[in-house]
Coordinates of C-alpha atoms and ligand atoms in Angstrom, one line a residue:
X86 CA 23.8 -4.0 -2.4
X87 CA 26.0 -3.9 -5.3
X88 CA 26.2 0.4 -4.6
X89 CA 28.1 0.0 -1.8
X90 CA 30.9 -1.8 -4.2
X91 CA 31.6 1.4 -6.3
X92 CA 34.2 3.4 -4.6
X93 CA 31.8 6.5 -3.7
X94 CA 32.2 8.0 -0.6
X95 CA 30.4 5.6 1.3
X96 CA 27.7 8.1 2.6
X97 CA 26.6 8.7 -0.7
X98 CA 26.9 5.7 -1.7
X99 CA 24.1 5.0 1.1
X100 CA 22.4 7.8 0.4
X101 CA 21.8 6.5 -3.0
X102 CA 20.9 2.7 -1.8
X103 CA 18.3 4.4 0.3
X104 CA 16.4 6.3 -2.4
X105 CA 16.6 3.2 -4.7
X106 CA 15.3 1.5 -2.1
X107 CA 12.5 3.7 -1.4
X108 CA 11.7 3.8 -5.3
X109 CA 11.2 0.4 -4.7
X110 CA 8.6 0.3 -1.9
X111 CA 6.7 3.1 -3.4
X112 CA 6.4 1.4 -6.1
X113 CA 5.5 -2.0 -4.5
X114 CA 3.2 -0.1 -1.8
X115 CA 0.8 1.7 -4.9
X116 CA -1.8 -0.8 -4.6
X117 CA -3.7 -2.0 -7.6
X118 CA -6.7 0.0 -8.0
X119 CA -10.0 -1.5 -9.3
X120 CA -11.6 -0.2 -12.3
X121 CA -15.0 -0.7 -10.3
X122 CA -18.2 1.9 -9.3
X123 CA -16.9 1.6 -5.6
X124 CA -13.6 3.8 -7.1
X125 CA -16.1 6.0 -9.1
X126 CA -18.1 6.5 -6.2
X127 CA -15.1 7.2 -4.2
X128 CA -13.6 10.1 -6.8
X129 CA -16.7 11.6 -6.9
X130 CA -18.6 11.6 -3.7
X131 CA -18.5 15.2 -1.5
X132 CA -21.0 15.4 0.3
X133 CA -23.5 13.0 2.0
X134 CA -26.4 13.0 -0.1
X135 CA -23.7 11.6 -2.5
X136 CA -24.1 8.3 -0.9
X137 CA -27.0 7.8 -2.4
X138 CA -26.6 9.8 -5.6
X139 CA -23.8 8.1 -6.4
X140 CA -25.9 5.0 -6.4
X141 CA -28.2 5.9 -9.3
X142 CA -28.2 4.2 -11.8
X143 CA -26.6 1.5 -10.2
X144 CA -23.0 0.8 -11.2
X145 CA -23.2 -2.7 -11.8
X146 CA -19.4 -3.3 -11.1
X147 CA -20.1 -1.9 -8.0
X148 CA -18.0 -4.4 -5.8
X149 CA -16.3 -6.0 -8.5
X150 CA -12.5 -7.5 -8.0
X151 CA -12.5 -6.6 -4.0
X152 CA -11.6 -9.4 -1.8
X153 CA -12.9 -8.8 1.4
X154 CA -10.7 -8.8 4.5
X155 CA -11.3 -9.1 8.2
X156 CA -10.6 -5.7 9.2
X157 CA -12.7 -3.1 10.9
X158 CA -13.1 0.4 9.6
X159 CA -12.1 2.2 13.0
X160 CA -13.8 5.2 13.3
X161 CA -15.1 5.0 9.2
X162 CA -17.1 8.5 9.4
X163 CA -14.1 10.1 9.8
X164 CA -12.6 9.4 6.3
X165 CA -13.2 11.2 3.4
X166 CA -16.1 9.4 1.7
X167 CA -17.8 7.6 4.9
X168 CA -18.8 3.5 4.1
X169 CA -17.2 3.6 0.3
X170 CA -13.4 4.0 1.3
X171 CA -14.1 0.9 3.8
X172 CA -16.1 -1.3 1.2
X173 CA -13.0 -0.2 -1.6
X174 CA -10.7 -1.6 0.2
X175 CA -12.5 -4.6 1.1
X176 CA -13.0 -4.0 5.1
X177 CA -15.8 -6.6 6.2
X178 CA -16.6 -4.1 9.4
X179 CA -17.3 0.0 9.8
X180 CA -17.8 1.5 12.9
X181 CA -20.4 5.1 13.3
X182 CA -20.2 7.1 16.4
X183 CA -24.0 7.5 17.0
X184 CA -25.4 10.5 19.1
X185 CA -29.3 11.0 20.0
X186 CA -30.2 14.6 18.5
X187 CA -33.6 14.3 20.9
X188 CA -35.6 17.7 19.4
X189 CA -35.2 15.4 15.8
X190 CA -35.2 11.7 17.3
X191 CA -32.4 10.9 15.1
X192 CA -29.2 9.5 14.9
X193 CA -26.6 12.0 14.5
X194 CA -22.5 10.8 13.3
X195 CA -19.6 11.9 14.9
X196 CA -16.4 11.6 16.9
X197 CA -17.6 14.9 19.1
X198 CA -21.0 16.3 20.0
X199 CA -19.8 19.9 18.8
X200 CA -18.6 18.1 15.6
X201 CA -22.5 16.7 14.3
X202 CA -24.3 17.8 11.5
X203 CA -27.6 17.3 10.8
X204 CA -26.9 16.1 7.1
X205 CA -24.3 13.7 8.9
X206 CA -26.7 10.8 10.1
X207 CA -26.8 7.1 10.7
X208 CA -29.6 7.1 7.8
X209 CA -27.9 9.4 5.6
X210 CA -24.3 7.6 5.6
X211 CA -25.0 4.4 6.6
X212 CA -28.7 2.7 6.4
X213 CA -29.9 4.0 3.3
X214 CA -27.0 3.6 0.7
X215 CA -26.5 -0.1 2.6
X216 CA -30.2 -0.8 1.7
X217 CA -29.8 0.5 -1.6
X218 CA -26.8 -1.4 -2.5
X219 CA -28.7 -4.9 -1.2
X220 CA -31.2 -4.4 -3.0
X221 CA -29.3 -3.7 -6.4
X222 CA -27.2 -7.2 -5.5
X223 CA -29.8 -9.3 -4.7
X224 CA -31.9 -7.8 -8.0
X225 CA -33.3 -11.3 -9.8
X226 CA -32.0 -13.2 -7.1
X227 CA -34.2 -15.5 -5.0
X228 CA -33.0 -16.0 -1.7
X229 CA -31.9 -12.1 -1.5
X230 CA -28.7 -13.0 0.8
X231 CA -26.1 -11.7 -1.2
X232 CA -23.6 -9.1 0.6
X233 CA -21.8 -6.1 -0.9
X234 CA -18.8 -8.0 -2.0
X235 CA -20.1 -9.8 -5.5
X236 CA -16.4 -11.7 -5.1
X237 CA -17.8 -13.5 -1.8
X238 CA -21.7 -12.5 -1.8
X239 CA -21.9 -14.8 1.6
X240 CA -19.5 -12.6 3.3
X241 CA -21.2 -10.6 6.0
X242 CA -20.6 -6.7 6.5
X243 CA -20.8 -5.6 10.6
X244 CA -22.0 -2.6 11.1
X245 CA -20.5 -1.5 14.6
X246 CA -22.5 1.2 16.6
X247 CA -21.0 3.2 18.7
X248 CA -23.7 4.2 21.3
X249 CA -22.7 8.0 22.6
X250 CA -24.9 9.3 24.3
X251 CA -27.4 7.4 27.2
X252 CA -27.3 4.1 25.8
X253 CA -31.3 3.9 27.8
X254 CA -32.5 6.5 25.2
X255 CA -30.6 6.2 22.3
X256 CA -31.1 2.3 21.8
X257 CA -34.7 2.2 20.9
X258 CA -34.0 5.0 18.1
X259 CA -31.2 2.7 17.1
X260 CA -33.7 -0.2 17.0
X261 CA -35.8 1.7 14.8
X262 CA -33.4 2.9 12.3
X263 CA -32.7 -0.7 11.4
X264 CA -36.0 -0.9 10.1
X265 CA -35.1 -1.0 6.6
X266 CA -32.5 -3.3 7.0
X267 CA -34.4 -6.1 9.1
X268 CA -37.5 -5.6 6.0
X269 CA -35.2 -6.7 3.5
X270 CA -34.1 -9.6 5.5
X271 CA -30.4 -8.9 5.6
X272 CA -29.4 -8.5 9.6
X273 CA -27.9 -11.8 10.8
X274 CA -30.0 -12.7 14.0
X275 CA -30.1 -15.4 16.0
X276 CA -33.6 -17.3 17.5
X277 CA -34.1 -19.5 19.9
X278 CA -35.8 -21.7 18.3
X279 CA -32.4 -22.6 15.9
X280 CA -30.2 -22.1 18.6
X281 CA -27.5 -20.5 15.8
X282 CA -26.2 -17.4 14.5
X283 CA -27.9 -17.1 11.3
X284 CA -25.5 -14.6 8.9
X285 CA -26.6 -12.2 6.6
X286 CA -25.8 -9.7 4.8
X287 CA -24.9 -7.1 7.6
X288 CA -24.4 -8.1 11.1
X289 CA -25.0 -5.0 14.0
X290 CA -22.9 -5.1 16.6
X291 CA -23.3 -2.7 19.5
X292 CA -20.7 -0.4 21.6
X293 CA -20.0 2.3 23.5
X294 CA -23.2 2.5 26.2
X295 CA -25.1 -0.3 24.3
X296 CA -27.0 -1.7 27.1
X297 CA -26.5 -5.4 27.5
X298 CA -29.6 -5.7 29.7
X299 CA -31.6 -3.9 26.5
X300 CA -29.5 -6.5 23.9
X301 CA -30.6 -9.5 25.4
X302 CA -34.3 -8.1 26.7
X303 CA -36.2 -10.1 24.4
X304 CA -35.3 -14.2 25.2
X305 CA -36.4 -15.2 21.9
X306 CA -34.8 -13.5 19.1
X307 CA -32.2 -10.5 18.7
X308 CA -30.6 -9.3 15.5
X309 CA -28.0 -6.8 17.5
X310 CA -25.3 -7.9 19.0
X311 CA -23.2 -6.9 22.0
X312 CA -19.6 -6.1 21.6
X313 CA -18.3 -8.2 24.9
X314 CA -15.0 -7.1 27.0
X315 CA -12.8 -9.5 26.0
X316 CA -10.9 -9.3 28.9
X317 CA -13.8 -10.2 31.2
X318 CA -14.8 -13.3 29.2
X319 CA -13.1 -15.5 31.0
X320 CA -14.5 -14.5 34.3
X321 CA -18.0 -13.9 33.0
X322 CA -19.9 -17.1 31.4
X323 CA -22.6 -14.3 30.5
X324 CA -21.3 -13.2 27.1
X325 CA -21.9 -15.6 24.3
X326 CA -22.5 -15.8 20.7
X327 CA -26.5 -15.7 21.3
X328 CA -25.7 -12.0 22.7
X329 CA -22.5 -11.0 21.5
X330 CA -20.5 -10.8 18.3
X331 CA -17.3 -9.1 18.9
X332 CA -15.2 -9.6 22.1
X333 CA -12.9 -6.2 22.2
X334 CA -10.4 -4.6 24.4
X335 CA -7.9 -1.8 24.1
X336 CA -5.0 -3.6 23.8
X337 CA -3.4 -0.8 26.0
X338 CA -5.7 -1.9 28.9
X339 CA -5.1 -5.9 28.0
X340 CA -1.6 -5.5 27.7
X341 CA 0.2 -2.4 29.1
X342 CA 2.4 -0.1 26.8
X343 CA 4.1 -1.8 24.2
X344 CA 7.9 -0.7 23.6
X345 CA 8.6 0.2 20.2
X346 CA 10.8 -2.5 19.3
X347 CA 7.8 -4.7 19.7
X348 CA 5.6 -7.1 22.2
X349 CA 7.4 -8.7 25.2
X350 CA 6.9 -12.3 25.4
X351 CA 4.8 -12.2 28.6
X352 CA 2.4 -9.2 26.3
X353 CA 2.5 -12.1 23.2
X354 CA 1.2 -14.6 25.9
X355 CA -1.9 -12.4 26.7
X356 CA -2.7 -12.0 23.6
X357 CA -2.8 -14.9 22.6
X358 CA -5.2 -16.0 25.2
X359 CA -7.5 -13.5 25.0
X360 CA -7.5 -14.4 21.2
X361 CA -8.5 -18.0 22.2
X362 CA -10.5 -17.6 24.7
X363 CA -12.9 -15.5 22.5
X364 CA -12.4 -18.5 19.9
X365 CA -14.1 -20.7 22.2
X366 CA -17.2 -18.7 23.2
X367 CA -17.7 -18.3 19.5
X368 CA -17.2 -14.8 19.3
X369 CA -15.2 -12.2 17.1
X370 CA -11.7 -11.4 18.9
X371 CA -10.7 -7.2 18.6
X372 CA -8.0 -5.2 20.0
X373 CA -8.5 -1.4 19.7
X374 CA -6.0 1.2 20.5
X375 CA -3.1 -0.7 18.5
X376 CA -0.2 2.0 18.5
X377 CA -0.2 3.2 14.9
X378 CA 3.8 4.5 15.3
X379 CA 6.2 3.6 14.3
X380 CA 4.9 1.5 11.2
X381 CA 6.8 -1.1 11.5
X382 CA 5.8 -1.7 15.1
X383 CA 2.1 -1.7 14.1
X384 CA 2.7 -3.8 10.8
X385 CA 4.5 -6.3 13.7
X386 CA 1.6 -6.1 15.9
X387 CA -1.0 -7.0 12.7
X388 CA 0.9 -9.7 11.9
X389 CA 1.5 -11.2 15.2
X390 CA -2.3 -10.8 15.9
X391 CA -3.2 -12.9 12.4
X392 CA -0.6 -15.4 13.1
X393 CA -2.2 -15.8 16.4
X394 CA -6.0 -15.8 14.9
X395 CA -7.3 -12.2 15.7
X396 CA -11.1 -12.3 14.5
X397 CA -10.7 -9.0 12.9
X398 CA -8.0 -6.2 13.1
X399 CA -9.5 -2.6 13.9
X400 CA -7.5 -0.3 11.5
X401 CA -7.2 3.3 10.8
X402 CA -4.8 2.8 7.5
X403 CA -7.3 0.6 5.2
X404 CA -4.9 0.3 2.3
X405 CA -1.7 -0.6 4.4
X406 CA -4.0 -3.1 6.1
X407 CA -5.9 -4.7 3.0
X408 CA -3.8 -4.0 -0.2
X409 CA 0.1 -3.5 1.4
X410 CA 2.1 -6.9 1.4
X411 CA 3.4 -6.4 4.8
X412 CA 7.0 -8.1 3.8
X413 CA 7.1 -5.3 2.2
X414 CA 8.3 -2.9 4.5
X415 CA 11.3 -4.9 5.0
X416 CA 13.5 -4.6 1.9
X417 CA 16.8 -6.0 2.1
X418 CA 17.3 -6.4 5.6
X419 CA 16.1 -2.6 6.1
X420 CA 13.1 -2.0 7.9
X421 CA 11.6 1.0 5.9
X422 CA 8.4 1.8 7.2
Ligands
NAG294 C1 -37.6 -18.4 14.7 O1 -37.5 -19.6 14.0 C2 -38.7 -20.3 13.8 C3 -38.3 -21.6 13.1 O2 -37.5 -21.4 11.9 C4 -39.7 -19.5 13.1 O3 -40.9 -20.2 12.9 C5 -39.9 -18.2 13.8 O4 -40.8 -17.3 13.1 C6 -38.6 -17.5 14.1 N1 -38.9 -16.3 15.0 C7 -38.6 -15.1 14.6 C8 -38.9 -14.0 15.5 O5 -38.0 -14.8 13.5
NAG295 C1 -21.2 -10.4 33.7 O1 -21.6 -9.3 32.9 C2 -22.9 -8.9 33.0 C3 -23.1 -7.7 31.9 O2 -22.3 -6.7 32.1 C4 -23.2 -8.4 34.4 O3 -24.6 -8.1 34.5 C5 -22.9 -9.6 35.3 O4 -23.1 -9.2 36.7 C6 -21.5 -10.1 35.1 N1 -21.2 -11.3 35.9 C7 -20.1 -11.5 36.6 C8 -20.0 -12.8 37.3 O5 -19.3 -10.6 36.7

């Protein structure tokens, strides 16, 4: 502030507060990065066989110095190392795109059917390295419930599925695929005979065409979880935290089309009670389809939605989300990003 004192020409003079100020936020927005394997793995890693090379031997500061955050790795495939970028920056939730190949009953990942590979799996990206890593953490342990994060080993990592294709045929193959995951004892599940959520290392939460009728087939034990419209919840008493685990809505659909100056008060008001009412039935609030531009818009959105008790933010930029300070993009009075 003290530029605009000199006697430049007072464009300059601007010119010059702006790039200092910039210096400033990139500076402020290069987030600490952790001298840890997840950063090894995340340098080295190109292609997906790497997942599970990269986990032998077993970088024993694997996790170290993340704090987990409620956020949900929207669309996690999609990023350059699939899983590792999401666990680095301490996301507690990654989403897969699954899609039945039927000649190889697998699991294929993608956004698009003409975008699969067959190296590109649910096993391959996913359930294997996830096993892996368990196993290492819970090595000499007893009760074998630690998570990925060592900084909060009770933290539980969802695993969203995306169901793609007919949610009929593909759920049984999803069922199956588990298998490794439910032998090591680390899915949360709930059973009727506790009446609770038990938590666990990973929680699977199902999307897309995951069939309620096919989630809640069996009356006395499930350990995957329905993603529930949250803006139905209110009108359905069906959806509760014995079926569901995430309540989610496009918040496009919830709330109409935001203006980029920010939420109207009427918009704030639905939100909010959408977040509540999921509070109540116990279950995981999420709004996808949160516009990403401008920044500061979506920064303003994040915030509101954690001031008003979100469950978890769905996010596309994991650093901005975990690691930025989000007074940050406000320096001086200038909204900069
Ligand atoms: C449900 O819990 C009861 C009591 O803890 C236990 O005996 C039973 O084996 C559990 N059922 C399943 C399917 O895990
Ligand atoms: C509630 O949702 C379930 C699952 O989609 C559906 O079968 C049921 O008919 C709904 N009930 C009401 C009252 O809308």
């Amino acid at each position: 502030m003290c530029i605009a004192a000199f006697s430049w020409p007072s464009s300059v003079g601007a010119s010059f507060a702006w790039f200092l100020l910039g210096m400033v936020l990139a500076e402020r927005l290069t987030p600490p990065v952790h001298a840890n394997g997840l950063e090894r793995i995340r340098e080295s890693w190109k292609i997906p066989s790497d997942s599970m090379t990269a986990l032998s031997p077993w970088p024993k500061d694997f996790s170290q110095g993340i704090t987990p955050v409620q956020c949900l790795s929207h669309n996690d495939y999609w990023r350059s190392v699939p899983l590792f970028d999401a666990l680095a920056a301490g996301c507690l939730g990654v989403e897969a795109d699954v899609w039945l190949d039927e000649t190889a009953n697998d699991l294929l990942v993608g956004h698009r059917a003409s975008s699969l590979s067959s190296d590109r799996t649910l096993q391959s990206l996913y359930i294997t390295p996830l096993a892996e890593i368990l196993t290492r953490m819970n090595q000499g342990r007893d009760l074998g419930r630690s998570g990925v994060f060592e900084t909060v080993p009770s933290a539980s990592l969802t695993l969203l599925i995306d169901i793609k294709t007919d949610g009929h045929t593909t759920w049984p193959v999803v069922m199956d695929q588990l298998a490794p995951l439910r032998a090591g004892g680390w899915l949360s599940y709930w059973n009727k005979t506790d009446g609770k959520l038990s938590q666990r290392p990973i929680t699977v939460v199902g999307t897309g065409n995951a069939p309620f009728e096919l989630i809640t087939a069996d009356p006395e034990y499930r350990d995957i979880f329905f993603d529930a419209p949250l803006d139905q919840l209110a009108d359905n008493t069906s959806f509760t935290a014995e079926n569901s685990y995430y309540a989610s809505v496009s918040l496009k659909k919830a709330v109409g089309t935001i203006q980029p100056w920010g939420p109207s008060r009427s918009q704030r008001e639905i939100m909010k009670r959408l977040i509540e009412t999921a509070a109540k039935r116990g279950l995981v609030s999420r709004f996808w389809d949160i516009p990403g531009w401008p920044v500061h818009l979506r920064v303003k959105l994040w915030r509101f939605l954690v001031e008003s008790g979100i469950g978890t933010l769905n996010v596309d930029e994991l650093v901005q989300a975990t690691q930025w300070n989000w007074d940050w993009c406000v320096v001086a009075g200038f909204v900069l990003c």
